[in-house]
Structures are given as C-alpha cells and as structure tokens.
Amino acid sequence: MRIATAKQSYSSDEALLRTNTQWAWMGILALALLAAPFLLDGYWLYLACLVTINVASATGLNILTGFTGLVSLGQAAFMAVGAYTVAVLQRDVGTPFLFNLLAAGALTAIVGVLVGLPSLRVKGLYLAIATIAASFILHFVFVNWQSLTNGPSGISLEPATFFGAPLTSNFHLYWVFVPITALMVLGAANLFRTRIGRAFIAIRDRDISAEVLGIPLLRYKLLSFAISSFYAGIAGGMWAYFFRVVTPESFPFITSIFFLAAIIVGGMGTILGGIVGAVFMTLVPELLRFLVEWASPFVPNAGTLLSPVRTVVFGALIVGFLVFEPQGMAEIIQRIRRFFHLWPFRK
Amino acid sequence: MNEAPREAGRLEVQGLSLSFGGLKALRDVSFAVEAGSITALIGPNGAGKTSMFNCISGFYRPQQGRILFDGENVTARHAPARAKLGFARTFQNIALFRGMTVLDNIKLGRHAHMKSNALQALAYWGAARREEIALREEIEKRIIDFLEINHIRHMPVGSLPYGLQKRVELARALAMKPRILLLDEPVAGMNREETEDMARFILDVKEEWGTTILMVEHDMGMVMDISDHVVVLNFGQVIAQGLPSEVQADPRVVEAYLGSGDPAALMKRINETQEAA
Ligand SMILES: Nc1ncnc2c1ncn2[C@@H]1O[C@H](COP(=O)(O)OP(=O)(O)OP(=O)(O)O)[C@@H](O)[C@H]1O
Ligand SMILES: [Mg+2]
C-alpha cells in the first residue's frame, strides 16, 4: 500500500541515524566502549569514568546554554545539589542506587527551575550573574546546614550497590555510568527531534518571533532549566558515587566555567559538541601532563618549568578553538564528514 | 492528522490607538477583515502598517481599542494564545530560524497544536513519536507540495535565496493551522516572476484552504489584482477603505502616496501632524 510505504519512509527519514555510515560509526563507538575497561589500566579507567560523568553534565548544560541560549554559570552548584542528594539519601535513608540518582535529578531540576525564574526578565550576562549568585547561595547552604550536610567536612559514602552487586572499583562503576550517560545523551538527541527541542532553539535564535509561533517563553525557559539541571543532578550523583565524598568544596565555581568552556570548545547547540567538549576538557590536561612527565628527564628542573607550560598550552588550545573554529570541534567533525561525502568512490 | 483546514475567522479592529512615547503610530483605527477574504492594508512608509500587525498578533499592547476575532475580544490575550487561536503571521524582515532546516522551520509552526511532553520527547516514544511522524507526513503532503519547496526541505534556511525564504515563512504560517493569515509585505524585494508565484500561492491559500488573509503590501499591481478589500493607512489613520477600484480612485489616497513630491501637500501634512501632536 502506498500510504504505508510513505509513512515508513517518513519515519526512517526522521530517525536519528539515517545512513549506514552513521550506524557503522555508532557500532565502532559501542565496541570501543565495551572493550575499554578491559584494555585500560587503573588510571585511565579512572579517567574514563570521569569523562563519562562530565559528558553527562556537559550535555545538560548544552541543552540550556547551547540550545536554549540561556547562559548559566550554575552548573557546578547544580551538580553539588545532585551529589548531596545522593550522599544524604545513602547515609540517612538507604534507598537504592538508581532511585537515588533519579531523586538527585528531580531535586536538582526543582532547584534549577527556581534559579531559572529570573530568566524571563534577564538574559545573557545578567542571567549568568544571577546563576553565579545562586551558586554562592547554595554553597552557603552546604556549609551551614550542618545537620544535613555535615558542614565543611562533608559526607563520606559507602560504595554503592547495584541490584545487590557492590560497585567497589572503577571497573564496576564504568559499567553503570556508561549506559546511564549513553541514555542521557540519547534523550538529549531525541529532545531535539521534537517540538520541545525546536521550541528551545527558537527561543535561542529569536525569542520574540518564538512567541508569535505559540511558544510561551517563560514556560519553555523554565523547562530548559529543569531538564538541564536534571542532567546536572544525575551527573553530580554519579560524581558522588565515584569520589565517595562530598564537601562544599567538591564543586568549586571554576567547575561551572569548565563546563561552559567544554560546550564552547566542543560546539554549542550540537549533541556531539557536548560530548567532544567534555572529552577534550577532561583528557587534554592529562595528556599534557604525560607529555611533561615524558619530557622531564630531558629538561633540567622540569617540574617547576613545565607545569605552568602545561596550563598555558591548555589555555592556548582553548583560545585557538575560539578563534579558528568558533562553532567548536563538532563543526570540524562535520566538515570532515562532508569532505568524505564528496569522496569519489562513496555512494 | 490530515484534517481539513480550520474554519476561517473574521477579524475586527475597533478604535485602536498605539503610541510610542510621543509618537502616535496608530490613531483610532477601525476596520474589519471578512472571513475568507483577502484584505490589503496599504499606506506609505511609516504609516503604521507593521505596528498594526504587531497589535493584532499580540506583540504590542495598544493603549486604546479592541481586537475582535469572530466576535471574541482577544485584546488581552498574549501572543502564544493568539497563535493557538489561529493567528499566523509572516514578517516584513523574514523571521525564520536560519540555522534550522526548512522542514524544522515549518514544523515549528505547529508547536501550539502539539501535545507531547518532555518525558515523551526525551524518549521519543508514544505520543511524541506519533505526533512528529504524522506532522512530517502532513507537512509533506499539504504544505511542501503545495508551495513547491520539495527540493529544499533539508536545506538550512540561511542558505536559501530571499524569495524562497519568503515562501518558507508562508509555509511555516500555514503549518500553524491558521484561521487568519497576516502577511507583512509578502513580495517585497522579489522579482516579477517570484511576485507572480507568491500572488498565485496567496490566491490558492484563499481558494483551497479558505483562510482569511490580511496582507500589507506596497506592490500596487498585486494589491489591486488579488484583494477583495483595501484599507489605506496614512500617519496612523485610516484615510480610505473599500473595493480596490474605489480606493485607487480616491483623491486622498493619491495624495497620500504622491504627496511627498508636492510642496503644498507636504506642508498640509506637516501641519496636520503638528496639530495631532
Ligand atoms: N518599536 C517602536 N518604537 C518606536 N517607534 C516605532 C516602533 N515601531 C514603529 N515605530 C514608529 O511607528 C511608525 C509606524 O511604523 P510602522 O513600522 O508600523 O510603519 P509601516 O507602515 O509598516 O512602514 P513600512 O511600509 O516602511 O514598513 C513609524 O514612525 C515608526 O518609526
Ligand atoms: Mg512595515
């Protein structure tokens, strides 16, 4: 029947992965993720877990800042809310792992909505300042609500158990974190195939004409804050299970800037951008560290000389991206993709 | 989702006044747009036509007057609520989302009539999935074919020539299930051929969809050809309205349009504005 085929072709045309090449890349990525924990040793596995957590958080910030155009410097504080939620639930209630993570997401979403309330009136830099203010208020709460947060000394966590299995090592955590983050990234990608994601982008690009199209600005800005903070909360929760101690200093303000830099370097407003940005920001300093260690025997006084160089190089790399590819690494990847699309022997 | 177009609405503007500080952009404007008709709103530059559109679509709050849609007073409603009621517009300076594809721009038009929530969207499951695919199908069959934009559906809007962008904007307005279309200078900056195409599309919308159309346009040839009723604004006031042929012959209209070249008429207008201010 013709209509049936037409329908099928529309739904496949609306699919996330449309070409065989895309499926192939996804397969390679999945294989790499499956093989990684067996190939990586302790420190690299630790980094893999950290990257996974950061990808989840960066993707969340990208929804808010990259896709909806609402600049937030509250990401670290939102992650802290998630981390504390998990820590307190584990210490005082003993609810299961997944429940705690979801609760962390939900509570952080509520906090995010409250922090987002000024967004109807203020934009850009002013909104960023409002989120900074909220971060400091939250920090104050973490330090001073002693009975709940244990003040500056913070809360230590027992290793989590996942359906009875203890998650004692990074090897275990990896197998839980990676699927969670993968689901979160998939969710974000899905969001932008639907009316809600389109509304976010419309608000970012032209908020006034978005209204004429029937998009109520405040509701959607708050929804974006809610979803983004939900992501931050879950990332923070994973962070708590990973480091097993949460203090008010666990999520310093610089962490918010770290995530903002990640989505800028990776590519604002693209799902891929959040991922590659988080990977870059997490791994490049480590790679540079290895370079420095490797160079140490050849350079006298290496420790004092090279470690500032490392910071400078990292900074220069970020600035380089801003200058030479303001659209971020995702755009570079797209360009390479387009290049191969024109390859003579490809279909 | 292949529903018939929604019933055309009748718009009535009563005694509308709007000022920006000291500047009176609209003064006691009244007119009606009959259901299913094409009404043209014309007037020299700065006459207040776009301001009128902004009042109708809910951007600007007029200081005085009422806007009735099928008899219902919508003056207090916000823009998104009016969009849902069936007010759809295009903009004088195209207001498309340049980074999005043509399809996504058109889909945006349907926003107010879709229902899926955030959870369904994150999972792309159930209502969200069904709704998106049905929308895609309907856009393909009823809008993309109709406006002959099949070849550009996956292109980012920013890469398209001006004339096509205007057409995409009309497509997006049609996706809004309009009961009244507000078109602000739909053929401005177009060449002869593009203008004729657009005029044909507008007539087809009226005939096939039965939608009420209110358009602002400077191209008098097109206005006279396709409109059923013409309203002339000058300095924020309605100076004439009626059939195209009546308006064309009206000396006040001729003066308003040609006045700037005639020193006596110019003086008269300056005096009038000073009195009004
Ligand atoms: N937001 C605003 N603030 C201040 N003045 C405005 C604003 N919008 C319009 N005006 C003024 O109101 C008057 C009417 O402008 P409007 O844009 O409605 O004219 P128009 O009839 O659409 O003209 P054109 O044919 O050039 O598009 C002009 O004098 C304009 O400068
Ligand atoms: Mg105008």
Tab-separated table of C-alpha atoms in Angstrom, chain B residues 31-182:
chain	number	residue	atom	x	y	z
B	31	PHE	CA	-11.652	48.142	10.066
B	32	ALA	CA	-12.851	44.618	9.503
B	33	VAL	CA	-11.421	41.654	7.662
B	34	GLU	CA	-14.226	39.418	6.469
B	35	ALA	CA	-13.879	35.676	6.884
B	36	GLY	CA	-12.352	34.061	3.823
B	37	SER	CA	-11.459	37.336	2.142
B	38	ILE	CA	-8.156	38.877	1.131
B	39	THR	CA	-7.840	42.316	2.653
B	40	ALA	CA	-4.899	44.556	1.858
B	41	LEU	CA	-3.563	47.091	4.309
B	42	ILE	CA	-1.664	49.737	2.387
B	43	GLY	CA	-0.095	53.096	3.024
B	44	PRO	CA	3.167	54.994	2.645
B	45	ASN	CA	6.288	54.101	4.617
B	46	GLY	CA	5.872	54.666	8.315
B	47	ALA	CA	2.087	54.748	8.069
B	48	GLY	CA	1.757	52.225	10.885
B	49	LYS	CA	1.011	49.025	8.987
B	50	THR	CA	3.574	46.859	10.741
B	51	SER	CA	2.579	48.391	14.055
B	52	MET	CA	-0.997	47.340	13.291
B	53	PHE	CA	0.190	43.789	12.641
B	54	ASN	CA	2.128	43.803	15.873
B	55	CYS	CA	-1.017	44.780	17.748
B	56	ILE	CA	-3.047	42.090	16.030
B	57	SER	CA	-0.533	39.337	16.682
B	58	GLY	CA	-0.083	40.354	20.301
B	59	PHE	CA	3.406	41.912	20.286
B	60	TYR	CA	2.279	45.386	21.128
B	61	ARG	CA	-0.410	46.355	23.596
B	62	PRO	CA	-2.486	49.170	22.120
B	63	GLN	CA	-3.359	51.957	24.561
B	64	GLN	CA	-6.911	52.036	23.305
B	65	GLY	CA	-9.287	49.958	21.268
B	66	ARG	CA	-10.263	46.349	20.864
B	67	ILE	CA	-9.410	43.465	18.626
B	68	LEU	CA	-12.224	41.007	17.999
B	69	PHE	CA	-11.836	37.608	16.449
B	70	ASP	CA	-15.111	36.014	15.446
B	71	GLY	CA	-16.727	38.358	17.912
B	72	GLU	CA	-14.482	37.354	20.804
B	73	ASN	CA	-12.395	40.098	22.376
B	74	VAL	CA	-8.774	38.962	22.176
B	75	THR	CA	-7.116	42.268	23.080
B	76	ALA	CA	-5.852	40.975	26.413
B	77	ARG	CA	-4.529	37.674	25.108
B	78	HIS	CA	-0.811	37.066	24.841
B	79	ALA	CA	0.882	36.247	21.565
B	80	PRO	CA	1.166	32.465	22.161
B	81	ALA	CA	-2.545	32.241	22.974
B	82	ARG	CA	-3.412	34.112	19.800
B	83	ALA	CA	-1.196	31.768	17.812
B	84	LYS	CA	-3.180	28.868	19.170
B	85	LEU	CA	-6.438	30.608	18.297
B	86	GLY	CA	-5.323	30.698	14.678
B	87	PHE	CA	-3.391	33.935	14.167
B	88	ALA	CA	-0.430	33.192	11.917
B	89	ARG	CA	1.897	35.789	10.507
B	90	THR	CA	4.933	36.391	8.401
B	91	PHE	CA	7.329	39.248	8.993
B	92	GLN	CA	8.477	42.171	6.906
B	93	ASN	CA	12.094	41.215	7.622
B	94	ILE	CA	11.900	37.471	7.427
B	95	ALA	CA	11.951	35.926	10.896
B	96	LEU	CA	12.974	32.389	10.105
B	97	PHE	CA	15.475	30.401	12.112
B	98	ARG	CA	18.459	30.499	9.827
B	99	GLY	CA	20.392	27.583	11.252
B	100	MET	CA	17.429	25.217	11.114
B	101	THR	CA	16.392	23.310	8.029
B	102	VAL	CA	13.342	24.285	6.014
B	103	LEU	CA	11.459	21.317	7.470
B	104	ASP	CA	12.246	22.212	11.068
B	105	ASN	CA	11.193	25.786	10.472
B	106	ILE	CA	7.867	24.627	9.103
B	107	LYS	CA	7.406	22.140	11.944
B	108	LEU	CA	7.878	24.949	14.427
B	109	GLY	CA	4.676	26.446	13.129
B	110	ARG	CA	2.689	23.546	14.530
B	111	HIS	CA	4.062	23.901	18.044
B	112	ALA	CA	0.950	25.235	19.721
B	113	HIS	CA	-1.177	22.366	18.447
B	114	MET	CA	1.095	19.565	19.576
B	115	LYS	CA	0.777	17.869	22.912
B	116	SER	CA	3.766	15.674	23.703
B	117	ASN	CA	5.519	16.414	26.993
B	118	ALA	CA	9.181	16.477	27.955
B	119	LEU	CA	9.372	12.855	29.110
B	120	GLN	CA	7.869	11.571	25.880
B	121	ALA	CA	10.222	13.834	23.971
B	122	LEU	CA	13.333	12.561	25.778
B	123	ALA	CA	12.300	9.001	24.986
B	124	TYR	CA	10.940	9.875	21.522
B	125	TRP	CA	8.234	7.435	22.372
B	126	GLY	CA	4.463	7.155	22.237
B	127	ALA	CA	2.692	10.421	21.598
B	128	ALA	CA	5.889	12.303	20.768
B	129	ARG	CA	6.928	9.878	18.060
B	130	ARG	CA	3.446	9.513	16.591
B	131	GLU	CA	2.885	13.235	16.574
B	132	GLU	CA	6.204	14.040	14.925
B	133	ILE	CA	5.761	11.488	12.174
B	134	ALA	CA	2.164	12.495	11.499
B	135	LEU	CA	3.258	16.121	11.366
B	136	ARG	CA	6.014	15.307	8.930
B	137	GLU	CA	3.578	13.473	6.708
B	138	GLU	CA	1.068	16.275	6.765
B	139	ILE	CA	3.674	18.924	6.024
B	140	GLU	CA	4.944	16.885	3.107
B	141	LYS	CA	1.524	16.339	1.623
B	142	ARG	CA	-0.230	19.587	2.289
B	143	ILE	CA	2.407	22.270	2.520
B	144	ILE	CA	5.664	21.286	0.846
B	145	ASP	CA	3.944	20.061	-2.282
B	146	PHE	CA	1.553	22.970	-2.300
B	147	LEU	CA	4.275	25.614	-2.119
B	148	GLU	CA	6.629	23.697	-4.388
B	149	ILE	CA	9.545	23.602	-1.989
B	150	ASN	CA	10.269	19.874	-2.227
B	151	HIS	CA	13.806	20.395	-3.416
B	152	ILE	CA	14.905	22.458	-0.418
B	153	ARG	CA	13.272	20.672	2.502
B	154	HIS	CA	16.526	19.551	4.104
B	155	MET	CA	18.462	22.733	3.467
B	156	PRO	CA	19.295	25.239	6.177
B	157	VAL	CA	17.144	28.311	5.644
B	158	GLY	CA	20.108	30.682	5.818
B	159	SER	CA	21.494	29.288	2.571
B	160	LEU	CA	18.346	29.998	0.540
B	161	PRO	CA	17.701	32.969	-1.722
B	162	TYR	CA	15.403	35.649	-0.389
B	163	GLY	CA	12.371	34.724	-2.477
B	164	LEU	CA	12.430	31.133	-1.281
B	165	GLN	CA	12.834	32.230	2.326
B	166	LYS	CA	9.638	34.227	1.999
B	167	ARG	CA	7.937	31.107	0.720
B	168	VAL	CA	9.242	29.051	3.640
B	169	GLU	CA	7.890	31.641	6.006
B	170	LEU	CA	4.480	31.312	4.381
B	171	ALA	CA	4.822	27.541	4.744
B	172	ARG	CA	5.509	27.919	8.444
B	173	ALA	CA	2.471	30.159	8.840
B	174	LEU	CA	0.351	27.543	7.062
B	175	ALA	CA	1.631	24.882	9.457
B	176	MET	CA	0.123	26.938	12.280
B	177	LYS	CA	-3.377	25.807	11.226
B	178	PRO	CA	-4.229	29.435	10.605
B	179	ARG	CA	-7.701	30.880	10.731
B	180	ILE	CA	-6.291	34.211	9.689
B	181	LEU	CA	-3.006	34.804	7.897
B	182	LEU	CA	-1.208	38.078	8.436
